[in-house]
Amino acid sequence: MHTAQPRIYVAGHHGLVGSAIVRTLRARGCTDIVTRSHAELELTDQAAVRAFFRNEHIDEVYLAAAKVGGIHANNTYPAEFIFHNLMVQANVVHEAWRNGVRKLLFLGSSCIYPRLAEQPIREEYLMDGALEPTNEPYAIAKIAGIKLCESYNRQYGTDYRSVMPTNLYGPGDNFHPDNSHVIPALIRRFHEAKTTGADEVVIWGSGKPMREFLYVDDMAAASVHVMQLARDVYRAHTGIMLSHINVGTGEDTAIGDLARLIGKTVGYAGRIVCDGSKPDGTPRKLLDVTKLQSLGWVASMPLARGLQLAYRSFLETLRWTPSGAHPSLADELLRA
C-alpha cells in the first residue's frame, strides 16, 4: 500500500534557495511540488495568497521567498526590504494556518544576530544586542518571521520551523553588479576585469571581515533534513521561544582571502585592492552549527569546488561556454 505524498508548496522557487530546494525534493522522489512565479502569485497580496491556499490544498510549505541583497542594496532600499519581507511572511504563514497546512519551514538569515555577537554565534544570542545598521530592516523582518512561526505554534499548535542559513552562494544566484551578495558580486567583477584586461580589482572595505559561506544545495539538503525530522526530535533540540536552527559549515574565511580565491577561480592575474573608505559590515559572522550537527546533518561542499560551480553558473547566465574560463579550470568546469 502506497502512502500519498505530501503536497508541497515551495515559495520563491525561482530564487537561489527555492530553486535548490525544488532540485533537492525532486531528487528525493517528491512529485507533488507546487510552485508559482511572481507574475502568477504576488505574495504581498493577502487576498491572492488566501485564494491560493484555499484552492491548492497544500500540506507542507518551504517559505524561501524573500527580497534579498548585499550591503549596497540594503542601504539603498531599506523600506522595500522590511515591507516586502514582513508582508510575504505574514501572508504565507497566516494563510497556511487558516487552510490547515500542517508543516512549514521558514528560511531566515544569519543577519538576525547582533553585530558584535560572540563567535561562533549560537541560536540563543538572538536579540542579545544591536543589529548591523546596514541591514537592520531586513534583519528585523527575518526576526519577525521566526517569532511569527513560534507564535502560531504556541497559540494554534502548528509545526512551523525556522532555519537560519549563513551566507549562501551557487547556481541560481543574483549576479547583478549593484544588488548582489559578496560572492556573485566578486565573481562578476573579476570576470569583467579578466575579459577587459583591467590591471586591478577593487573590493569594498579592508578585506579583514570574516564570513562563512554555504553552497546553496547544501542549504537545501539541510532544509529538507530539518523539515523531515520527527516533531518530538525537533522540539527536543529547540524551544518554544527559541525554535530556530543555524545552518552553516562551521568555518569562515576573510573577505580578502575569498577575493583571491575567486580571482584564481576566474583566472584573473591582476592586483586586488581593498577600498577602506567603503563599509566592512559585521566584523565576523560565524554560526555555531552544533545543534544541526547533533541532528545528523553536516555540510559537504568545499568552498573552492563550490566557487568553481558558481562561476560556471555565472558563465551560463551570460550564455558563455566553459571555454571562456581560465584554461586550468576548463576541464573541471566541463566535468561539473
Coordinates of N, CA, C and O in Angstrom, one line a residue, residues 174-254:
N174 N 22.1 35.7 -7.8 CA 21.9 37.0 -8.5 C 23.3 37.7 -8.7 O 24.0 38.0 -7.7
F175 N 23.6 37.8 -9.9 CA 24.9 38.4 -10.3 C 24.8 39.9 -10.7 O 25.7 40.4 -11.4
H176 N 23.8 40.6 -10.2 CA 23.6 42.0 -10.6 C 24.8 42.8 -10.1 O 25.3 42.6 -8.9
P177 N 25.4 43.7 -10.9 CA 26.6 44.4 -10.4 C 26.4 45.3 -9.2 O 27.4 45.6 -8.5
D178 N 25.2 45.7 -8.9 CA 24.9 46.6 -7.7 C 24.2 45.9 -6.5 O 24.5 46.2 -5.4
N179 N 23.3 45.0 -6.8 CA 22.4 44.4 -5.8 C 22.7 43.0 -5.4 O 21.8 42.4 -4.8
S180 N 23.9 42.5 -5.7 CA 24.2 41.1 -5.4 C 25.0 41.0 -4.1 O 25.5 41.9 -3.6
H181 N 25.0 39.7 -3.6 CA 25.8 39.4 -2.4 C 27.3 39.3 -2.8 O 27.7 39.4 -3.9
V182 N 28.2 39.1 -1.8 CA 29.6 39.3 -2.0 C 30.2 38.3 -3.0 O 30.9 38.7 -3.9
I183 N 29.8 37.0 -2.9 CA 30.4 36.0 -3.9 C 30.0 36.3 -5.3 O 30.9 36.4 -6.2
P184 N 28.7 36.4 -5.6 CA 28.3 36.7 -7.0 C 28.9 38.0 -7.5 O 29.2 38.2 -8.7
A185 N 28.9 39.0 -6.6 CA 29.4 40.4 -7.0 C 30.9 40.3 -7.4 O 31.3 40.8 -8.4
L186 N 31.7 39.5 -6.6 CA 33.1 39.4 -6.9 C 33.3 38.5 -8.1 O 34.2 38.8 -8.9
I187 N 32.5 37.5 -8.3 CA 32.7 36.7 -9.5 C 32.5 37.5 -10.7 O 33.3 37.5 -11.7
R188 N 31.5 38.3 -10.7 CA 31.2 39.2 -11.9 C 32.3 40.2 -12.1 O 32.8 40.4 -13.2
R189 N 32.8 40.8 -11.0 CA 33.8 41.9 -11.0 C 35.1 41.3 -11.6 O 35.8 41.9 -12.4
F190 N 35.5 40.1 -11.1 CA 36.8 39.5 -11.5 C 36.6 39.0 -13.0 O 37.6 39.2 -13.7
H191 N 35.5 38.5 -13.3 CA 35.3 38.1 -14.7 C 35.4 39.2 -15.7 O 36.1 39.1 -16.7
E192 N 34.7 40.3 -15.3 CA 34.8 41.5 -16.2 C 36.2 42.1 -16.3 O 36.6 42.6 -17.3
A193 N 36.9 42.1 -15.1 CA 38.3 42.6 -15.1 C 39.2 41.7 -16.0 O 40.0 42.2 -16.7
K194 N 38.9 40.4 -16.0 CA 39.7 39.5 -16.8 C 39.5 39.7 -18.3 O 40.4 39.8 -19.1
T195 N 38.2 39.9 -18.6 CA 37.8 40.0 -20.1 C 38.2 41.4 -20.6 O 38.4 41.5 -21.8
T196 N 38.3 42.4 -19.8 CA 38.7 43.7 -20.3 C 40.2 44.0 -20.1 O 40.7 45.0 -20.5
G197 N 40.9 43.1 -19.4 CA 42.3 43.3 -19.2 C 42.6 44.3 -18.1 O 43.7 45.0 -18.2
A198 N 41.7 44.5 -17.2 CA 41.9 45.5 -16.1 C 43.1 45.2 -15.3 O 43.4 44.0 -15.0
D199 N 43.9 46.2 -14.8 CA 45.1 45.9 -14.0 C 44.8 45.6 -12.6 O 45.6 44.9 -11.9
E200 N 43.6 46.0 -12.1 CA 43.3 45.8 -10.7 C 41.8 45.6 -10.5 O 41.0 46.1 -11.3
V201 N 41.5 45.0 -9.4 CA 40.1 44.8 -9.0 C 40.0 45.4 -7.6 O 40.8 45.1 -6.7
V202 N 39.0 46.3 -7.4 CA 38.9 47.0 -6.1 C 37.7 46.3 -5.3 O 36.6 46.1 -5.9
I203 N 38.0 45.9 -4.1 CA 36.9 45.3 -3.3 C 36.6 46.2 -2.1 O 37.4 47.0 -1.6
W204 N 35.3 46.2 -1.7 CA 34.9 47.1 -0.6 C 35.5 46.7 0.7 O 35.6 45.5 1.0
G205 N 35.8 47.7 1.5 CA 36.3 47.5 2.9 C 37.8 47.1 3.0 O 38.5 47.2 2.0
S206 N 38.1 46.7 4.2 CA 39.5 46.4 4.5 C 40.0 45.0 4.0 O 41.2 44.7 4.0
G207 N 39.0 44.1 3.7 CA 39.3 42.7 3.4 C 39.5 41.8 4.6 O 39.7 40.6 4.5
K208 N 39.4 42.4 5.8 CA 39.6 41.7 7.0 C 38.4 41.0 7.6 O 38.5 40.0 8.3
P209 N 37.1 41.5 7.3 CA 36.0 40.8 7.9 C 35.9 39.3 7.5 O 36.3 38.9 6.4
M210 N 35.5 38.5 8.5 CA 35.4 37.1 8.3 C 34.0 36.7 8.0 O 33.0 37.1 8.6
R211 N 33.8 35.8 7.0 CA 32.5 35.4 6.6 C 32.5 33.9 6.4 O 33.5 33.3 5.9
E212 N 31.3 33.3 6.6 CA 31.1 31.9 6.4 C 30.2 31.7 5.2 O 29.3 32.5 5.0
F213 N 30.6 30.8 4.3 CA 29.8 30.6 3.0 C 29.4 29.2 2.9 O 30.1 28.2 3.0
L214 N 28.1 29.0 2.5 CA 27.5 27.7 2.4 C 26.9 27.6 1.0 O 26.2 28.4 0.5
Y215 N 27.3 26.5 0.3 CA 26.8 26.2 -1.0 C 25.3 25.9 -1.0 O 24.8 25.2 -0.1
V216 N 24.5 26.5 -1.9 CA 23.1 26.5 -1.8 C 22.4 25.1 -1.8 O 21.4 24.9 -1.1
D217 N 23.0 24.2 -2.5 CA 22.5 22.8 -2.5 C 22.7 22.1 -1.1 O 21.9 21.3 -0.7
D218 N 23.7 22.5 -0.4 CA 23.9 22.1 1.0 C 22.8 22.7 1.8 O 22.2 22.0 2.7
M219 N 22.5 23.9 1.6 CA 21.4 24.6 2.4 C 20.1 23.9 2.1 O 19.3 23.7 3.1
A220 N 19.8 23.6 0.9 CA 18.6 22.9 0.5 C 18.5 21.5 1.2 O 17.4 21.2 1.7
A221 N 19.6 20.8 1.2 CA 19.6 19.5 1.8 C 19.4 19.6 3.3 O 18.6 18.8 3.9
A222 N 20.0 20.6 3.9 CA 19.7 20.8 5.4 C 18.3 21.2 5.7 O 17.7 20.7 6.6
S223 N 17.7 22.0 4.8 CA 16.3 22.4 5.0 C 15.4 21.2 4.9 O 14.5 21.1 5.8
V224 N 15.5 20.4 3.9 CA 14.7 19.2 3.8 C 14.9 18.2 5.0 O 14.0 17.6 5.6
H225 N 16.2 18.2 5.5 CA 16.5 17.3 6.6 C 15.8 17.8 7.9 O 15.2 17.0 8.6
V226 N 15.8 19.1 8.1 CA 15.1 19.7 9.3 C 13.6 19.5 9.2 O 13.0 19.2 10.1
M227 N 13.1 19.7 8.0 CA 11.6 19.6 7.8 C 11.2 18.2 8.0 O 10.1 18.0 8.6
Q228 N 12.0 17.2 7.7 CA 11.6 15.8 7.8 C 11.9 15.2 9.2 O 11.5 14.0 9.4
L229 N 12.5 15.9 10.1 CA 12.7 15.4 11.4 C 11.4 15.2 12.1 O 10.4 16.0 11.9
A230 N 11.3 14.2 12.9 CA 10.1 13.9 13.7 C 9.9 15.2 14.6 O 10.8 15.8 15.1
R231 N 8.6 15.5 14.9 CA 8.3 16.7 15.7 C 8.9 16.6 17.0 O 9.4 17.6 17.5
D232 N 8.9 15.5 17.7 CA 9.5 15.4 19.0 C 11.0 15.6 19.0 O 11.6 16.1 20.0
V233 N 11.6 15.1 18.0 CA 13.1 15.3 17.8 C 13.4 16.8 17.7 O 14.3 17.3 18.3
Y234 N 12.7 17.5 16.8 CA 12.9 18.9 16.5 C 12.7 19.7 17.8 O 13.5 20.5 18.2
R235 N 11.6 19.4 18.5 CA 11.3 20.1 19.7 C 12.3 19.9 20.8 O 12.6 20.7 21.7
A236 N 12.9 18.6 20.9 CA 13.9 18.3 21.9 C 15.2 19.1 21.7 O 15.9 19.3 22.7
H237 N 15.4 19.6 20.5 CA 16.6 20.4 20.2 C 16.4 21.9 20.1 O 17.3 22.7 19.9
T238 N 15.1 22.3 20.3 CA 14.8 23.7 20.2 C 14.0 24.1 21.4 O 14.0 23.3 22.4
G239 N 13.3 25.2 21.4 CA 12.4 25.6 22.5 C 11.2 26.4 22.0 O 11.1 26.7 20.8
I240 N 10.3 26.6 22.9 CA 9.0 27.3 22.5 C 9.4 28.7 22.0 O 8.8 29.1 21.0
M241 N 10.3 29.4 22.6 CA 10.6 30.7 22.2 C 12.0 30.8 21.6 O 12.6 31.9 21.4
L242 N 12.6 29.7 21.3 CA 13.9 29.6 20.7 C 13.9 28.5 19.7 O 14.6 27.5 19.9
S243 N 13.2 28.6 18.6 CA 12.9 27.4 17.8 C 13.7 27.3 16.5 O 13.5 26.4 15.8
H244 N 14.6 28.3 16.3 CA 15.3 28.3 15.0 C 16.6 27.5 15.1 O 17.1 27.3 16.2
I245 N 17.1 27.0 14.0 CA 18.3 26.2 13.9 C 19.3 26.9 12.9 O 18.9 27.2 11.8
N246 N 20.5 27.1 13.3 CA 21.6 27.6 12.4 C 21.9 26.6 11.4 O 22.0 25.4 11.7
V247 N 22.2 27.1 10.1 CA 22.7 26.2 9.1 C 24.0 26.8 8.5 O 23.9 28.0 8.0
G248 N 25.1 26.1 8.6 CA 26.3 26.6 8.0 C 27.4 25.5 7.9 O 27.1 24.3 8.1
T249 N 28.6 25.9 7.7 CA 29.7 25.0 7.6 C 30.5 24.9 8.9 O 31.3 23.9 9.0
G250 N 30.5 25.9 9.7 CA 31.3 25.9 10.9 C 32.7 26.5 10.6 O 33.5 26.5 11.5
E251 N 32.9 27.0 9.4 CA 34.2 27.5 9.0 C 34.0 28.9 8.4 O 33.1 29.1 7.6
D252 N 35.0 29.8 8.6 CA 34.9 31.1 7.9 C 36.2 31.5 7.2 O 37.2 30.9 7.4
T253 N 36.0 32.6 6.4 CA 37.1 33.0 5.5 C 37.2 34.5 5.5 O 36.1 35.2 5.4
A254 N 38.4 35.1 5.5 CA 38.5 36.6 5.4 C 38.1 37.0 4.0 O 38.4 36.3 3.0

